[in-house]
Amino acid sequence: MLTTLLKERFPELASDDKLIEQIADVATMATFKKDDIVIDYGDFIKSVPLVLTGLLKIIREGENEQEMLLYFLGSGESCAASFSCCLIRKRSEIRAISESESKVLMIPLEYADRWMGEFSVWREFIISMYDTRMLSLIDTIDRVAFTKLDEKLLHYLDELTRLKSSTHLSISHHEIAQDLNASRESVSRLLKRLEVNGKVKLGRNEITVIPE
């Protein structure tokens, strides 16, 4: 039952049965396969996504058309950038890509906006979401400015294993290089070093992270 799943995935909202029921009534369930685009550059966003299962990757394109990974959205999370674009009727400046099969509840803007005044738990959830994403972006900026590539790679792998609740990652060296804005050769060399040091096991388009 959707209301039960909502309470499990979004414990911050679970205390208000009326809100949970309204979300279940008005939301549309969307299922995305790996690499499906959920939100694209230039889209007018009319719904706020709530991730029930799976994982979304949020990226932004720079002036040189290179893309940078901003953050991941896992189960029980939503996208602050999409909500702000909804509210001010602004075209999307980010792209959201499904990293695995994902189920996402799409909340129509009119309800997401109205609930800010009607339900304190919804308002607190949205504010908390903005705070979390701001901290994620600050962390991303710090890593880009001050962190070496090997440390970025370790953080990236740790984050993926945490969000996917699995040490087995189906991902290519090319995908990692794109997310880290690095060359594939550099990423492959560092992954090989990690394998020699017993931190990962490499396969064809897959990586197993070995817990310490």
Coordinates of N, CA and C in Angstrom, one line a residue:
M1 N 0.9 -1.2 0.0 CA 0.0 0.0 0.0 C 0.9 1.2 0.0
L2 N 0.5 2.2 -0.8 CA 1.4 3.4 -1.0 C 1.6 4.2 0.3
T3 N 0.5 4.3 1.0 CA 0.7 5.1 2.3 C 1.7 4.5 3.2
T4 N 1.7 3.2 3.3 CA 2.7 2.5 4.1 C 4.1 2.7 3.6
L5 N 4.2 2.6 2.3 CA 5.6 2.8 1.7 C 6.1 4.2 1.9
L6 N 5.2 5.2 1.8 CA 5.5 6.6 2.0 C 6.0 6.8 3.5
K7 N 5.4 6.2 4.4 CA 5.8 6.3 5.8 C 7.1 5.7 6.1
E8 N 7.4 4.5 5.4 CA 8.7 3.8 5.5 C 9.8 4.6 4.9
R9 N 9.6 5.2 3.7 CA 10.6 5.9 3.0 C 10.8 7.3 3.4
F10 N 9.7 7.9 3.9 CA 9.8 9.4 4.3 C 9.3 9.5 5.8
P11 N 10.2 9.0 6.7 CA 9.7 9.1 8.1 C 9.5 10.5 8.6
E12 N 10.1 11.5 8.0 CA 9.9 12.9 8.4 C 8.4 13.3 8.2
L13 N 7.7 12.6 7.3 CA 6.4 13.0 7.0 C 5.3 12.1 7.6
A14 N 5.8 11.0 8.2 CA 5.0 9.9 8.7 C 4.0 10.3 9.8
S15 N 4.3 11.4 10.5 CA 3.5 11.7 11.7 C 2.2 12.4 11.3
D16 N 2.1 12.8 10.0 CA 0.8 13.5 9.6 C 0.1 12.6 8.6
D17 N -0.9 11.8 9.1 CA -1.6 10.9 8.2 C -2.4 11.6 7.1
K18 N -2.9 12.8 7.4 CA -3.6 13.5 6.4 C -2.7 13.9 5.2
L19 N -1.5 14.3 5.5 CA -0.6 14.7 4.4 C -0.2 13.4 3.6
I20 N 0.1 12.3 4.3 CA 0.4 11.1 3.6 C -0.7 10.6 2.7
E21 N -1.9 10.7 3.1 CA -3.1 10.4 2.3 C -3.2 11.3 1.1
Q22 N -2.9 12.6 1.3 CA -3.0 13.5 0.1 C -1.9 13.2 -0.9
I23 N -0.7 12.9 -0.4 CA 0.4 12.6 -1.3 C 0.0 11.4 -2.1
A24 N -0.5 10.3 -1.5 CA -0.9 9.1 -2.2 C -2.0 9.4 -3.2
D25 N -2.9 10.3 -2.9 CA -4.1 10.6 -3.8 C -3.6 11.4 -5.0
V26 N -2.7 12.4 -4.9 CA -2.5 13.3 -6.0 C -1.2 12.9 -6.8
A27 N -0.3 12.1 -6.2 CA 1.0 11.8 -6.8 C 0.8 10.8 -8.0
T28 N 1.7 11.0 -9.0 CA 1.8 10.0 -10.1 C 3.1 9.2 -9.9
M29 N 3.0 7.9 -10.0 CA 4.1 7.0 -9.9 C 4.8 6.9 -11.2
A30 N 6.1 7.2 -11.3 CA 6.9 7.0 -12.5 C 8.0 6.0 -12.3
T31 N 8.3 5.1 -13.2 CA 9.3 4.2 -13.1 C 10.4 4.5 -14.2
F32 N 11.6 4.5 -13.8 CA 12.7 4.9 -14.7 C 13.8 3.7 -14.7
K33 N 14.3 3.4 -15.9 CA 15.3 2.5 -16.0 C 16.7 3.2 -15.9
K34 N 17.7 2.4 -15.7 CA 19.1 3.0 -15.6 C 19.4 3.8 -16.8
D35 N 19.9 5.0 -16.6 CA 20.3 6.0 -17.6 C 19.1 6.8 -18.2
D36 N 17.9 6.5 -17.7 CA 16.7 7.3 -18.2 C 16.9 8.8 -17.6
I37 N 16.5 9.7 -18.4 CA 16.5 11.1 -17.9 C 15.2 11.5 -17.3
V38 N 15.3 11.9 -16.0 CA 14.1 12.2 -15.2 C 13.7 13.7 -15.4
I39 N 14.8 14.5 -15.3 CA 14.6 16.0 -15.6 C 15.8 16.4 -16.5
D40 N 15.5 17.2 -17.5 CA 16.5 17.6 -18.4 C 16.7 19.1 -18.4
Y41 N 17.9 19.6 -18.9 CA 18.1 21.0 -19.1 C 17.0 21.6 -19.9
G42 N 16.5 22.8 -19.4 CA 15.6 23.5 -20.1 C 14.1 23.1 -19.9
D43 N 13.9 22.1 -19.2 CA 12.5 21.6 -18.9 C 11.8 22.6 -18.0
F44 N 10.5 22.8 -18.2 CA 9.7 23.5 -17.3 C 9.2 22.4 -16.3
I45 N 9.6 22.5 -15.1 CA 9.3 21.4 -14.1 C 8.0 21.7 -13.5
K46 N 7.0 20.8 -13.6 CA 5.7 21.0 -13.1 C 5.4 20.1 -11.9
S47 N 6.3 19.2 -11.6 CA 6.1 18.3 -10.5 C 7.4 18.2 -9.6
V48 N 7.2 17.9 -8.3 CA 8.3 17.7 -7.4 C 8.5 16.2 -7.2
P49 N 9.8 15.7 -7.5 CA 10.0 14.3 -7.4 C 10.3 13.8 -5.9
L50 N 9.7 12.8 -5.5 CA 10.0 12.1 -4.3 C 10.5 10.7 -4.6
V51 N 11.8 10.4 -4.3 CA 12.4 9.1 -4.7 C 11.9 8.0 -3.7
L52 N 11.2 7.1 -4.2 CA 10.7 5.9 -3.4 C 11.8 4.9 -3.3
T53 N 12.3 4.5 -4.5 CA 13.3 3.4 -4.6 C 14.3 3.8 -5.7
G54 N 15.5 3.3 -5.6 CA 16.5 3.6 -6.6 C 17.4 4.8 -6.3
L55 N 18.0 5.3 -7.3 CA 19.0 6.4 -7.1 C 19.0 7.3 -8.3
L56 N 19.0 8.6 -8.1 CA 19.1 9.6 -9.2 C 20.4 10.4 -9.0
K57 N 21.0 10.7 -10.2 CA 22.2 11.5 -10.2 C 21.9 12.9 -10.7
I58 N 22.3 13.9 -10.0 CA 22.0 15.3 -10.4 C 23.3 15.9 -10.9
I59 N 23.2 16.4 -12.2 CA 24.4 17.0 -12.8 C 24.1 18.3 -13.4
R60 N 25.1 19.1 -13.6 CA 24.9 20.5 -14.2 C 26.0 20.6 -15.3
E61 N 25.6 21.3 -16.4 CA 26.5 21.5 -17.5 C 27.1 22.9 -17.5
G62 N 28.4 23.0 -17.6 CA 29.1 24.2 -17.6 C 29.2 24.9 -19.0
E63 N 29.8 26.0 -19.1 CA 29.9 26.8 -20.3 C 30.6 26.0 -21.4
N64 N 31.6 25.2 -21.0 CA 32.3 24.4 -22.0 C 31.7 23.1 -22.3
E65 N 30.4 22.9 -21.9 CA 29.6 21.7 -22.1 C 30.1 20.5 -21.3
Q66 N 31.0 20.7 -20.4 CA 31.4 19.6 -19.5 C 30.4 19.5 -18.4
E67 N 30.1 18.3 -18.0 CA 29.1 18.1 -16.9 C 29.8 17.8 -15.6
M68 N 29.2 18.3 -14.5 CA 29.7 18.1 -13.2 C 28.7 17.4 -12.3
L69 N 29.0 16.4 -11.6 CA 28.1 15.8 -10.7 C 27.9 16.7 -9.5
L70 N 26.7 17.0 -9.1 CA 26.4 17.8 -8.0 C 26.1 17.0 -6.8
Y71 N 25.2 16.0 -6.9 CA 24.9 15.1 -5.8 C 24.0 14.0 -6.3
F72 N 23.8 13.0 -5.4 CA 22.9 11.9 -5.6 C 21.7 12.1 -4.8
L73 N 20.5 11.5 -5.3 CA 19.3 11.5 -4.5 C 18.9 10.0 -4.3
G74 N 18.8 9.6 -3.1 CA 18.4 8.2 -2.8 C 17.0 8.1 -2.3
S75 N 16.6 6.9 -1.9 CA 15.3 6.7 -1.4 C 15.0 7.6 -0.2
G76 N 13.8 8.2 -0.2 CA 13.4 9.1 0.9 C 13.9 10.5 0.7
E77 N 14.4 10.9 -0.5 CA 14.9 12.2 -0.7 C 14.1 12.9 -1.9
S78 N 14.3 14.2 -2.0 CA 13.7 14.9 -3.1 C 14.8 15.9 -3.6
C79 N 14.4 16.6 -4.7 CA 15.4 17.5 -5.3 C 15.1 19.0 -5.1
A80 N 15.9 19.6 -4.4 CA 15.7 21.0 -4.0 C 15.7 21.9 -5.3
A81 N 16.6 21.6 -6.2 CA 16.7 22.4 -7.5 C 15.4 22.3 -8.3
S82 N 14.7 21.2 -8.3 CA 13.5 21.0 -9.0 C 12.4 21.8 -8.3
F83 N 12.4 21.8 -7.0 CA 11.3 22.5 -6.3 C 11.4 24.0 -6.5
S84 N 12.6 24.5 -6.4 CA 12.8 26.0 -6.6 C 12.4 26.4 -8.0
C85 N 12.8 25.6 -9.0 CA 12.4 25.9 -10.4 C 10.9 25.8 -10.6
C86 N 10.2 24.9 -9.9 CA 8.7 24.9 -9.9 C 8.1 26.2 -9.4
L87 N 8.6 26.6 -8.2 CA 8.0 27.7 -7.5 C 8.1 29.0 -8.3
I88 N 9.3 29.2 -9.0 CA 9.5 30.5 -9.7 C 9.3 30.3 -11.2
R89 N 8.7 29.2 -11.6 CA 8.4 28.9 -13.1 C 9.7 29.1 -13.9
K90 N 10.8 28.5 -13.5 CA 12.0 28.7 -14.2 C 12.4 27.4 -14.9
R91 N 13.1 27.5 -16.0 CA 13.5 26.3 -16.7 C 14.6 25.6 -15.9
S92 N 14.7 24.3 -16.0 CA 15.7 23.5 -15.3 C 17.1 23.8 -15.7
E93 N 18.0 24.0 -14.8 CA 19.4 24.2 -15.1 C 20.2 22.9 -14.7
I94 N 19.5 21.9 -14.3 CA 20.2 20.6 -14.0 C 19.6 19.5 -14.8
R95 N 20.3 18.3 -14.8 CA 19.8 17.1 -15.4 C 19.8 16.0 -14.3
A96 N 18.6 15.3 -14.2 CA 18.5 14.2 -13.2 C 18.5 12.9 -14.0
I97 N 19.4 12.0 -13.8 CA 19.5 10.8 -14.5 C 19.3 9.6 -13.5
S98 N 18.5 8.6 -13.9 CA 18.3 7.4 -13.0 C 19.6 6.6 -13.1
E99 N 20.2 6.3 -11.9 CA 21.4 5.4 -11.8 C 21.0 4.0 -11.8
S100 N 19.8 3.6 -11.5 CA 19.4 2.3 -11.4 C 17.9 2.3 -11.7
E101 N 17.2 1.2 -11.7 CA 15.7 1.2 -11.8 C 15.2 2.0 -10.6
S102 N 14.4 3.0 -10.9 CA 14.0 3.9 -9.8 C 12.5 4.1 -9.9
K103 N 11.8 4.2 -8.7 CA 10.4 4.6 -8.7 C 10.3 5.9 -8.0
V104 N 9.7 6.9 -8.7 CA 9.6 8.2 -8.2 C 8.2 8.7 -8.2
L105 N 7.8 9.3 -7.1 CA 6.5 9.9 -7.0 C 6.6 11.4 -7.5
M106 N 5.7 11.7 -8.4 CA 5.7 13.1 -8.9 C 4.6 13.9 -8.3
I107 N 4.9 14.9 -7.5 CA 3.9 15.7 -6.8 C 3.6 16.9 -7.7
P108 N 2.4 17.1 -8.1 CA 2.1 18.4 -8.9 C 2.4 19.6 -8.1
L109 N 2.9 20.6 -8.8 CA 3.4 21.9 -8.2 C 2.3 22.5 -7.3
E110 N 1.1 22.5 -7.7 CA 0.0 23.2 -7.0 C -0.1 22.7 -5.6
Y111 N 0.0 21.3 -5.4 CA -0.1 20.7 -4.1 C 1.2 20.9 -3.3
A112 N 2.4 20.8 -3.9 CA 3.6 20.9 -3.2 C 3.7 22.3 -2.6
D113 N 3.2 23.3 -3.4 CA 3.2 24.7 -3.0 C 2.2 24.9 -1.8
R114 N 1.0 24.4 -2.0 CA -0.1 24.6 -1.0 C 0.3 24.0 0.3
W115 N 0.9 22.8 0.3 CA 1.2 22.1 1.5 C 2.2 22.9 2.4
M116 N 3.0 23.8 1.8 CA 4.0 24.6 2.6 C 3.2 25.4 3.6
G117 N 2.0 25.8 3.4 CA 1.2 26.5 4.4 C 0.3 25.7 5.2
E118 N 0.0 24.5 4.7 CA -1.0 23.6 5.4 C -0.4 22.7 6.4
F119 N 0.8 22.2 6.0 CA 1.4 21.1 6.8 C 2.8 21.4 7.3
S120 N 3.0 21.6 8.6 CA 4.3 21.9 9.1 C 5.4 20.9 8.8
V121 N 5.0 19.6 8.8 CA 6.0 18.6 8.5 C 6.5 18.6 7.1
W122 N 5.6 19.0 6.2 CA 6.0 19.2 4.8 C 6.9 20.4 4.6
R123 N 6.6 21.5 5.3 CA 7.4 22.7 5.3 C 8.8 22.4 5.8
E124 N 8.9 21.7 7.0 CA 10.1 21.3 7.6 C 10.9 20.3 6.7
F125 N 10.2 19.4 6.0 CA 10.9 18.5 5.1 C 11.6 19.2 4.0
I126 N 10.9 20.2 3.4 CA 11.4 21.0 2.3 C 12.6 21.8 2.7
I127 N 12.5 22.5 3.9 CA 13.6 23.3 4.4 C 14.8 22.4 4.7
S128 N 14.6 21.2 5.3 CA 15.6 20.3 5.6 C 16.3 19.8 4.3
M129 N 15.5 19.6 3.3 CA 16.0 19.2 2.0 C 16.9 20.2 1.4
Y130 N 16.5 21.5 1.5 CA 17.4 22.6 1.0 C 18.7 22.6 1.8
D131 N 18.6 22.5 3.1 CA 19.8 22.5 3.9 C 20.8 21.4 3.6
T132 N 20.2 20.2 3.4 CA 21.0 19.0 3.0 C 21.7 19.2 1.7
R133 N 21.0 19.7 0.7 CA 21.5 19.9 -0.6 C 22.6 21.0 -0.6
M134 N 22.4 22.1 0.2 CA 23.4 23.2 0.3 C 24.7 22.6 0.9
L135 N 24.6 21.8 1.9 CA 25.8 21.2 2.5 C 26.5 20.3 1.5
S136 N 25.7 19.5 0.7 CA 26.2 18.7 -0.4 C 27.0 19.5 -1.4
L137 N 26.4 20.6 -1.8 CA 27.1 21.5 -2.8 C 28.3 22.1 -2.2
I138 N 28.3 22.5 -1.0 CA 29.5 23.0 -0.4 C 30.6 22.0 -0.3
D139 N 30.2 20.8 0.0 CA 31.2 19.6 0.0 C 31.7 19.4 -1.4
T140 N 30.8 19.5 -2.4 CA 31.3 19.3 -3.8 C 32.3 20.4 -4.2
I141 N 32.0 21.6 -3.9 CA 32.9 22.7 -4.2 C 34.3 22.5 -3.5
D142 N 34.2 22.1 -2.2 CA 35.5 21.9 -1.5 C 36.3 20.8 -2.2
R143 N 35.6 19.7 -2.6 CA 36.4 18.6 -3.2 C 37.0 19.0 -4.6
V144 N 36.2 19.8 -5.3 CA 36.7 20.3 -6.6 C 37.9 21.2 -6.4
A145 N 37.8 22.1 -5.4 CA 38.9 23.1 -5.3 C 40.1 22.6 -4.5
F146 N 39.9 21.7 -3.5 CA 41.0 21.4 -2.6 C 41.4 19.9 -2.6
T147 N 40.6 19.0 -3.2 CA 40.9 17.6 -3.0 C 41.5 16.9 -4.2
K148 N 42.5 16.1 -4.0 CA 43.1 15.3 -5.1 C 42.1 14.3 -5.7
L149 N 42.4 13.9 -6.9 CA 41.5 13.0 -7.6 C 41.4 11.7 -6.9
D150 N 42.4 11.1 -6.3 CA 42.3 9.8 -5.6 C 41.3 9.9 -4.4
E151 N 41.4 11.1 -3.7 CA 40.4 11.2 -2.6 C 39.0 11.4 -3.1
K152 N 38.8 12.1 -4.2 CA 37.5 12.3 -4.8 C 36.9 11.0 -5.2
L153 N 37.8 10.1 -5.8 CA 37.4 8.8 -6.3 C 36.9 7.9 -5.1
L154 N 37.7 7.9 -4.0 CA 37.3 7.2 -2.8 C 36.0 7.7 -2.2
H155 N 35.8 9.0 -2.2 CA 34.6 9.5 -1.6 C 33.4 9.2 -2.5
Y156 N 33.6 9.2 -3.8 CA 32.6 8.9 -4.8 C 32.1 7.4 -4.6
L157 N 33.1 6.5 -4.5 CA 32.7 5.1 -4.4 C 32.0 4.8 -3.0
D158 N 32.5 5.5 -2.0 CA 31.9 5.3 -0.7 C 30.4 5.8 -0.7
E159 N 30.2 7.0 -1.4 CA 28.9 7.5 -1.5 C 27.9 6.6 -2.3
L160 N 28.4 6.1 -3.3 CA 27.6 5.2 -4.1 C 27.2 3.9 -3.4
T161 N 28.2 3.3 -2.7 CA 27.9 2.1 -1.9 C 26.9 2.4 -0.8
R162 N 27.0 3.5 -0.2 CA 26.1 3.9 0.9 C 24.7 4.0 0.3
L163 N 24.5 4.8 -0.7 CA 23.2 5.1 -1.3 C 22.6 3.8 -1.9
K164 N 23.4 3.0 -2.5 CA 22.8 1.8 -3.1 C 22.8 0.6 -2.1
S165 N 23.3 0.8 -0.9 CA 23.3 -0.3 0.1 C 23.9 -1.6 -0.5
S166 N 25.0 -1.4 -1.3 CA 25.6 -2.5 -1.9 C 27.1 -2.2 -2.2
T167 N 28.0 -3.1 -2.0 CA 29.4 -2.9 -2.3 C 29.7 -3.2 -3.8
H168 N 28.7 -3.8 -4.5 CA 28.8 -4.1 -5.9 C 28.2 -3.0 -6.8
L169 N 29.0 -2.4 -7.6 CA 28.6 -1.3 -8.4 C 28.7 -1.6 -9.9
S170 N 27.6 -1.5 -10.6 CA 27.6 -1.7 -12.0 C 27.9 -0.4 -12.7
I171 N 29.1 -0.1 -13.0 CA 29.5 1.2 -13.5 C 30.8 1.1 -14.3
S172 N 30.9 1.9 -15.3 CA 32.2 1.9 -16.1 C 33.1 2.9 -15.7
H173 N 34.4 2.8 -16.1 CA 35.4 3.8 -15.8 C 35.0 5.1 -16.5
H174 N 34.4 5.0 -17.6 CA 34.0 6.2 -18.4 C 33.0 7.0 -17.6
E175 N 32.0 6.3 -17.0 CA 30.9 7.0 -16.3 C 31.5 7.7 -15.1
I176 N 32.4 7.0 -14.4 CA 33.1 7.6 -13.2 C 33.9 8.9 -13.6
A177 N 34.6 8.8 -14.7 CA 35.4 9.9 -15.2 C 34.5 11.1 -15.5
Q178 N 33.4 10.8 -16.1 CA 32.4 11.9 -16.4 C 31.9 12.6 -15.1
D179 N 31.5 11.7 -14.2 CA 31.0 12.3 -12.9 C 32.0 13.1 -12.1
L180 N 33.3 12.7 -12.2 CA 34.4 13.4 -11.5 C 35.1 14.4 -12.4
N181 N 34.6 14.6 -13.6 CA 35.2 15.6 -14.5 C 36.7 15.4 -14.7
A182 N 37.0 14.1 -14.9 CA 38.4 13.7 -15.0 C 38.6 12.8 -16.3
S183 N 39.8 12.5 -16.6 CA 40.0 11.7 -17.8 C 39.8 10.2 -17.4
R184 N 39.3 9.4 -18.4 CA 39.1 8.0 -18.1 C 40.4 7.3 -17.8
E185 N 41.5 7.7 -18.4 CA 42.8 7.1 -18.2 C 43.2 7.3 -16.7
S186 N 43.0 8.5 -16.2 CA 43.4 8.8 -14.8 C 42.6 8.0 -13.8
V187 N 41.3 7.9 -14.1 CA 40.4 7.1 -13.2 C 40.8 5.6 -13.3
S188 N 41.1 5.1 -14.5 CA 41.4 3.7 -14.6 C 42.7 3.4 -13.9
R189 N 43.7 4.3 -13.9 CA 45.0 4.1 -13.3 C 44.8 4.1 -11.7
L190 N 43.9 5.0 -11.2 CA 43.7 5.1 -9.8 C 42.9 3.8 -9.3
L191 N 41.9 3.4 -10.1 CA 41.2 2.2 -9.7 C 42.1 1.0 -9.7
K192 N 43.0 0.9 -10.6 CA 44.0 -0.2 -10.6 C 44.8 -0.2 -9.4
R193 N 45.2 1.0 -9.0 CA 46.0 1.2 -7.8 C 45.2 0.7 -6.5
L194 N 43.9 1.1 -6.5 CA 43.1 0.7 -5.4 C 42.9 -0.8 -5.4
E195 N 42.9 -1.5 -6.6 CA 42.8 -2.9 -6.6 C 44.0 -3.6 -6.1
V196 N 45.2 -3.0 -6.5 CA 46.5 -3.6 -6.0 C 46.5 -3.4 -4.4
N197 N 46.0 -2.3 -3.9 CA 46.0 -2.1 -2.5 C 44.9 -2.8 -1.7
G198 N 44.1 -3.6 -2.5 CA 43.1 -4.5 -1.8 C 41.8 -3.7 -1.4
K199 N 41.6 -2.5 -2.0 CA 40.4 -1.7 -1.7 C 39.2 -2.0 -2.6
V200 N 39.5 -2.4 -3.8 CA 38.4 -2.7 -4.7 C 38.8 -4.0 -5.6
K201 N 37.7 -4.6 -6.2 CA 38.0 -5.6 -7.1 C 37.3 -5.2 -8.4
L202 N 38.0 -5.2 -9.5 CA 37.6 -4.7 -10.8 C 37.1 -5.8 -11.7
G203 N 36.0 -5.5 -12.4 CA 35.5 -6.4 -13.4 C 35.1 -5.6 -14.7
R204 N 34.5 -6.3 -15.6 CA 34.0 -5.5 -16.8 C 32.8 -4.7 -16.5
N205 N 33.0 -3.4 -16.5 CA 31.9 -2.4 -16.2 C 31.3 -2.7 -14.8
E206 N 32.1 -3.2 -13.9 CA 31.7 -3.4 -12.5 C 32.8 -3.2 -11.5
I207 N 32.5 -2.8 -10.4 CA 33.5 -2.6 -9.3 C 32.9 -3.1 -8.0
T208 N 33.7 -3.9 -7.3 CA 33.3 -4.3 -6.0 C 34.2 -3.6 -4.9
V209 N 33.5 -2.9 -4.1 CA 34.3 -2.2 -3.0 C 34.5 -3.1 -1.8
I210 N 35.7 -3.3 -1.4 CA 36.0 -4.2 -0.3 C 36.1 -3.5 1.0
P211 N 35.1 -3.8 1.9 CA 35.1 -3.1 3.2 C 36.4 -3.2 4.0
E212 N 36.7 -2.2 4.7 CA 37.9 -2.2 5.5 C 37.7 -3.0 6.8

